[in-house]
Amino acid sequence: MSNNTTIEVAFKPKYPKAKKIIPLILMILVIALDQLTKILIVKNIPLYNIGASFFGDFLRIVHVNNPGIAFSIGQGWSLAARGILFRIVPLIVIMIVLGVYMRNDDFTQLQRWSIAGIAGGGFGNLIDRFFRSEGVIDFIDVKFYGILGFERWPTFNVADAAVVVCGIMLVISFACAIREDHKAGVDE
């Protein structure tokens, strides 16, 4: 065994949690960026007003509140129903996901970073749901040119973007892992 191998073997057992802990930095960054942008929006743009437009009207920064979830689903539901379904259930799910994240040694680093980004986005919106009576602050408004019947995509925020982007990365990474496992099984 060479000295390099000895060093690697000696180093590995001392820091097994580092590969699990370091991606959680992304979770903290997403939460911080999400909350900072929402504070700036609330402070500087009156509710239901456009604060800025970019590339014509392709991208607009607009201050809206969403008491529901994605696509404003459930905004007319009772406070009790929204409290349970939009606060308690997501909090439990995120805690279970983080528990699995910490206990599982089989996730790739890409999968860990993706899960951390999704958790950060989930916590970002949960902070709004627990501490803002008006609901989640949304502010990114993008023209969608009538695709899927939307002239404009429903307004979203940094947390929503993190969940979607990291969710897509996670699905792709799982698909690639399944493909590699299948390919390895065929080659044997």
CSV table of C-alpha atoms in Angstrom, one decimal:
chain,number,residue,atom,x,y,z
A,1,MET,CA,0.0,0.0,0.0
A,2,SER,CA,1.4,3.4,-1.0
A,3,ASN,CA,1.7,6.4,1.3
A,4,ASN,CA,-1.1,8.1,-0.7
A,5,THR,CA,-3.5,5.3,-0.1
A,6,THR,CA,-2.6,5.2,3.5
A,7,ILE,CA,-3.3,8.9,3.9
A,8,GLU,CA,-6.7,8.5,2.1
A,9,VAL,CA,-7.7,5.6,4.2
A,10,ALA,CA,-6.6,7.3,7.4
A,11,PHE,CA,-8.5,10.5,6.4
A,12,LYS,CA,-11.8,8.9,5.4
A,13,PRO,CA,-13.0,7.6,8.7
A,14,LYS,CA,-12.2,10.9,10.6
A,15,TYR,CA,-14.6,13.1,8.5
A,16,PRO,CA,-17.4,10.9,7.2
A,17,LYS,CA,-20.0,13.6,8.0
A,18,ALA,CA,-18.2,16.4,6.0
A,19,LYS,CA,-19.7,15.1,2.7
A,20,LYS,CA,-23.1,15.3,4.4
A,21,ILE,CA,-22.7,18.6,6.2
A,22,ILE,CA,-21.0,20.8,3.5
A,23,PRO,CA,-23.9,20.7,1.1
A,24,LEU,CA,-26.1,22.0,3.9
A,25,ILE,CA,-24.4,25.3,3.3
A,26,LEU,CA,-26.5,25.6,0.2
A,27,MET,CA,-29.6,25.1,2.3
A,28,ILE,CA,-28.6,28.0,4.5
A,29,LEU,CA,-27.7,30.2,1.6
A,30,VAL,CA,-31.0,29.6,-0.1
A,31,ILE,CA,-32.9,30.4,3.1
A,32,ALA,CA,-30.8,33.6,3.6
A,33,LEU,CA,-31.1,34.8,0.0
A,34,ASP,CA,-34.8,34.0,-0.1
A,35,GLN,CA,-35.6,35.9,3.1
A,36,LEU,CA,-33.3,38.8,2.2
A,37,THR,CA,-35.0,39.3,-1.2
A,38,LYS,CA,-38.4,39.1,0.4
A,39,ILE,CA,-37.5,41.7,3.0
A,40,LEU,CA,-36.2,44.0,0.2
A,41,ILE,CA,-39.4,43.5,-1.8
A,42,VAL,CA,-41.7,44.2,1.1
A,43,LYS,CA,-39.7,47.3,2.1
A,44,ASN,CA,-39.4,48.8,-1.4
A,45,ILE,CA,-42.3,47.8,-3.5
A,46,PRO,CA,-46.0,48.4,-2.5
A,47,LEU,CA,-48.2,45.3,-2.6
A,48,TYR,CA,-49.5,44.4,-6.1
A,49,ASN,CA,-47.2,47.0,-7.8
A,50,ILE,CA,-44.4,46.4,-10.3
A,51,GLY,CA,-41.0,47.6,-9.0
A,52,ALA,CA,-39.0,47.0,-12.2
A,53,SER,CA,-39.1,45.4,-15.6
A,54,PHE,CA,-36.3,43.9,-17.6
A,55,PHE,CA,-36.0,42.9,-21.3
A,56,GLY,CA,-39.2,44.8,-22.1
A,57,ASP,CA,-41.8,43.1,-20.0
A,58,PHE,CA,-40.2,39.6,-20.1
A,59,LEU,CA,-39.1,39.8,-16.5
A,60,ARG,CA,-40.8,41.9,-13.9
A,61,ILE,CA,-40.3,42.3,-10.2
A,62,VAL,CA,-43.7,42.6,-8.6
A,63,HIS,CA,-44.8,42.4,-4.9
A,64,VAL,CA,-47.6,39.8,-4.4
A,65,ASN,CA,-48.7,37.6,-1.5
A,66,ASN,CA,-49.7,34.0,-1.9
A,67,PRO,CA,-51.7,32.5,1.0
A,68,GLY,CA,-51.9,29.2,-1.0
A,69,ILE,CA,-49.2,27.0,-2.5
A,70,ALA,CA,-47.9,26.6,-6.0
A,71,PHE,CA,-50.2,28.3,-8.6
A,72,SER,CA,-52.2,29.8,-5.6
A,73,ILE,CA,-53.8,26.4,-4.9
A,74,GLY,CA,-55.7,26.5,-1.7
A,75,GLN,CA,-55.7,30.2,-1.2
A,76,GLY,CA,-59.5,30.2,-0.5
A,77,TRP,CA,-59.3,27.3,2.1
A,78,SER,CA,-59.9,27.9,5.8
A,79,LEU,CA,-57.0,29.0,8.0
A,80,ALA,CA,-57.1,25.7,9.8
A,81,ALA,CA,-56.8,23.7,6.6
A,82,ARG,CA,-54.0,25.9,5.2
A,83,GLY,CA,-52.2,25.8,8.6
A,84,ILE,CA,-52.1,22.0,8.6
A,85,LEU,CA,-51.6,21.4,4.9
A,86,PHE,CA,-49.2,24.2,4.2
A,87,ARG,CA,-47.3,24.5,7.5
A,88,ILE,CA,-47.3,21.3,9.5
A,89,VAL,CA,-47.2,18.7,6.7
A,90,PRO,CA,-44.4,20.4,4.8
A,91,LEU,CA,-42.4,20.8,8.0
A,92,ILE,CA,-42.7,17.1,8.8
A,93,VAL,CA,-41.8,16.1,5.2
A,94,ILE,CA,-38.7,18.3,5.2
A,95,MET,CA,-37.6,17.0,8.6
A,96,ILE,CA,-38.0,13.4,7.3
A,97,VAL,CA,-36.1,14.2,4.2
A,98,LEU,CA,-33.2,15.7,6.2
A,99,GLY,CA,-33.3,12.6,8.5
A,100,VAL,CA,-33.0,10.3,5.5
A,101,TYR,CA,-30.3,12.7,4.0
A,102,MET,CA,-28.2,12.4,7.2
A,103,ARG,CA,-28.6,8.6,7.6
A,104,ASN,CA,-28.1,7.6,4.0
A,105,ASP,CA,-24.5,7.0,2.8
A,106,ASP,CA,-25.5,6.1,-0.8
A,107,PHE,CA,-26.4,9.6,-2.1
A,108,THR,CA,-24.0,11.1,-4.6
A,109,GLN,CA,-22.7,14.6,-3.9
A,110,LEU,CA,-24.9,16.0,-6.6
A,111,GLN,CA,-27.9,14.4,-4.9
A,112,ARG,CA,-26.9,15.8,-1.6
A,113,TRP,CA,-26.5,19.3,-3.0
A,114,SER,CA,-29.9,19.0,-4.7
A,115,ILE,CA,-31.6,17.8,-1.6
A,116,ALA,CA,-30.0,20.7,0.4
A,117,GLY,CA,-31.3,23.2,-2.2
A,118,ILE,CA,-34.8,21.7,-2.1
A,119,ALA,CA,-34.8,21.8,1.8
A,120,GLY,CA,-33.6,25.4,1.7
A,121,GLY,CA,-36.4,26.4,-0.6
A,122,GLY,CA,-38.9,24.5,1.5
A,123,PHE,CA,-37.7,26.2,4.7
A,124,GLY,CA,-37.6,29.6,3.0
A,125,ASN,CA,-41.3,29.4,2.2
A,126,LEU,CA,-42.2,27.8,5.5
A,127,ILE,CA,-40.7,30.8,7.3
A,128,ASP,CA,-43.2,33.0,5.4
A,129,ARG,CA,-46.1,30.6,6.2
A,130,PHE,CA,-45.3,30.6,9.9
A,131,PHE,CA,-44.3,34.3,10.3
A,132,ARG,CA,-46.2,36.3,7.6
A,133,SER,CA,-50.0,36.3,8.1
A,134,GLU,CA,-50.4,37.4,4.4
A,135,GLY,CA,-48.7,34.2,3.2
A,136,VAL,CA,-45.6,33.7,1.0
A,137,ILE,CA,-44.1,36.7,-0.6
A,138,ASP,CA,-43.7,36.2,-4.4
A,139,PHE,CA,-42.0,38.7,-6.7
A,140,ILE,CA,-40.5,37.1,-9.9
A,141,ASP,CA,-42.9,37.5,-12.8
A,142,VAL,CA,-41.9,36.0,-16.2
A,143,LYS,CA,-43.7,36.3,-19.5
A,144,PHE,CA,-44.7,32.8,-20.8
A,145,TYR,CA,-46.1,33.7,-24.2
A,146,GLY,CA,-49.3,31.7,-23.8
A,147,ILE,CA,-47.5,28.4,-23.3
A,148,LEU,CA,-49.8,26.0,-21.4
A,149,GLY,CA,-52.4,28.7,-21.4
A,150,PHE,CA,-50.2,31.1,-19.3
A,151,GLU,CA,-49.5,34.6,-20.7
A,152,ARG,CA,-47.3,35.0,-17.6
A,153,TRP,CA,-45.9,32.2,-15.4
A,154,PRO,CA,-47.4,32.4,-11.9
A,155,THR,CA,-45.2,34.7,-9.8
A,156,PHE,CA,-42.6,33.0,-7.7
A,157,ASN,CA,-39.6,33.6,-5.4
A,158,VAL,CA,-36.0,32.5,-4.7
A,159,ALA,CA,-37.2,29.5,-2.6
A,160,ASP,CA,-39.5,28.3,-5.4
A,161,ALA,CA,-36.7,28.6,-8.0
A,162,ALA,CA,-34.4,26.6,-5.7
A,163,VAL,CA,-36.9,23.8,-5.2
A,164,VAL,CA,-37.6,23.6,-9.0
A,165,VAL,CA,-34.0,23.7,-10.2
A,166,CYS,CA,-32.7,21.4,-7.5
A,167,GLY,CA,-35.6,19.1,-7.9
A,168,ILE,CA,-34.9,18.7,-11.6
A,169,MET,CA,-31.2,18.1,-10.8
A,170,LEU,CA,-32.2,15.4,-8.3
A,171,VAL,CA,-34.5,13.6,-10.7
A,172,ILE,CA,-31.8,13.7,-13.4
A,173,SER,CA,-29.2,12.4,-11.0
A,174,PHE,CA,-31.4,9.5,-9.9
A,175,ALA,CA,-32.2,8.7,-13.6
A,176,CYS,CA,-28.5,8.7,-14.4
A,177,ALA,CA,-27.8,6.4,-11.4
A,178,ILE,CA,-30.5,4.0,-12.4
A,179,ARG,CA,-29.2,4.0,-16.0
A,180,GLU,CA,-25.7,3.3,-14.7
A,181,ASP,CA,-26.9,0.5,-12.4
A,182,HIS,CA,-28.9,-1.0,-15.3
A,183,LYS,CA,-25.8,-0.7,-17.6
A,184,ALA,CA,-23.6,-2.4,-15.0
A,185,GLY,CA,-26.2,-5.2,-14.7
A,186,VAL,CA,-26.2,-5.8,-18.4
A,187,ASP,CA,-22.4,-5.8,-18.7
A,188,GLU,CA,-22.0,-8.5,-16.0
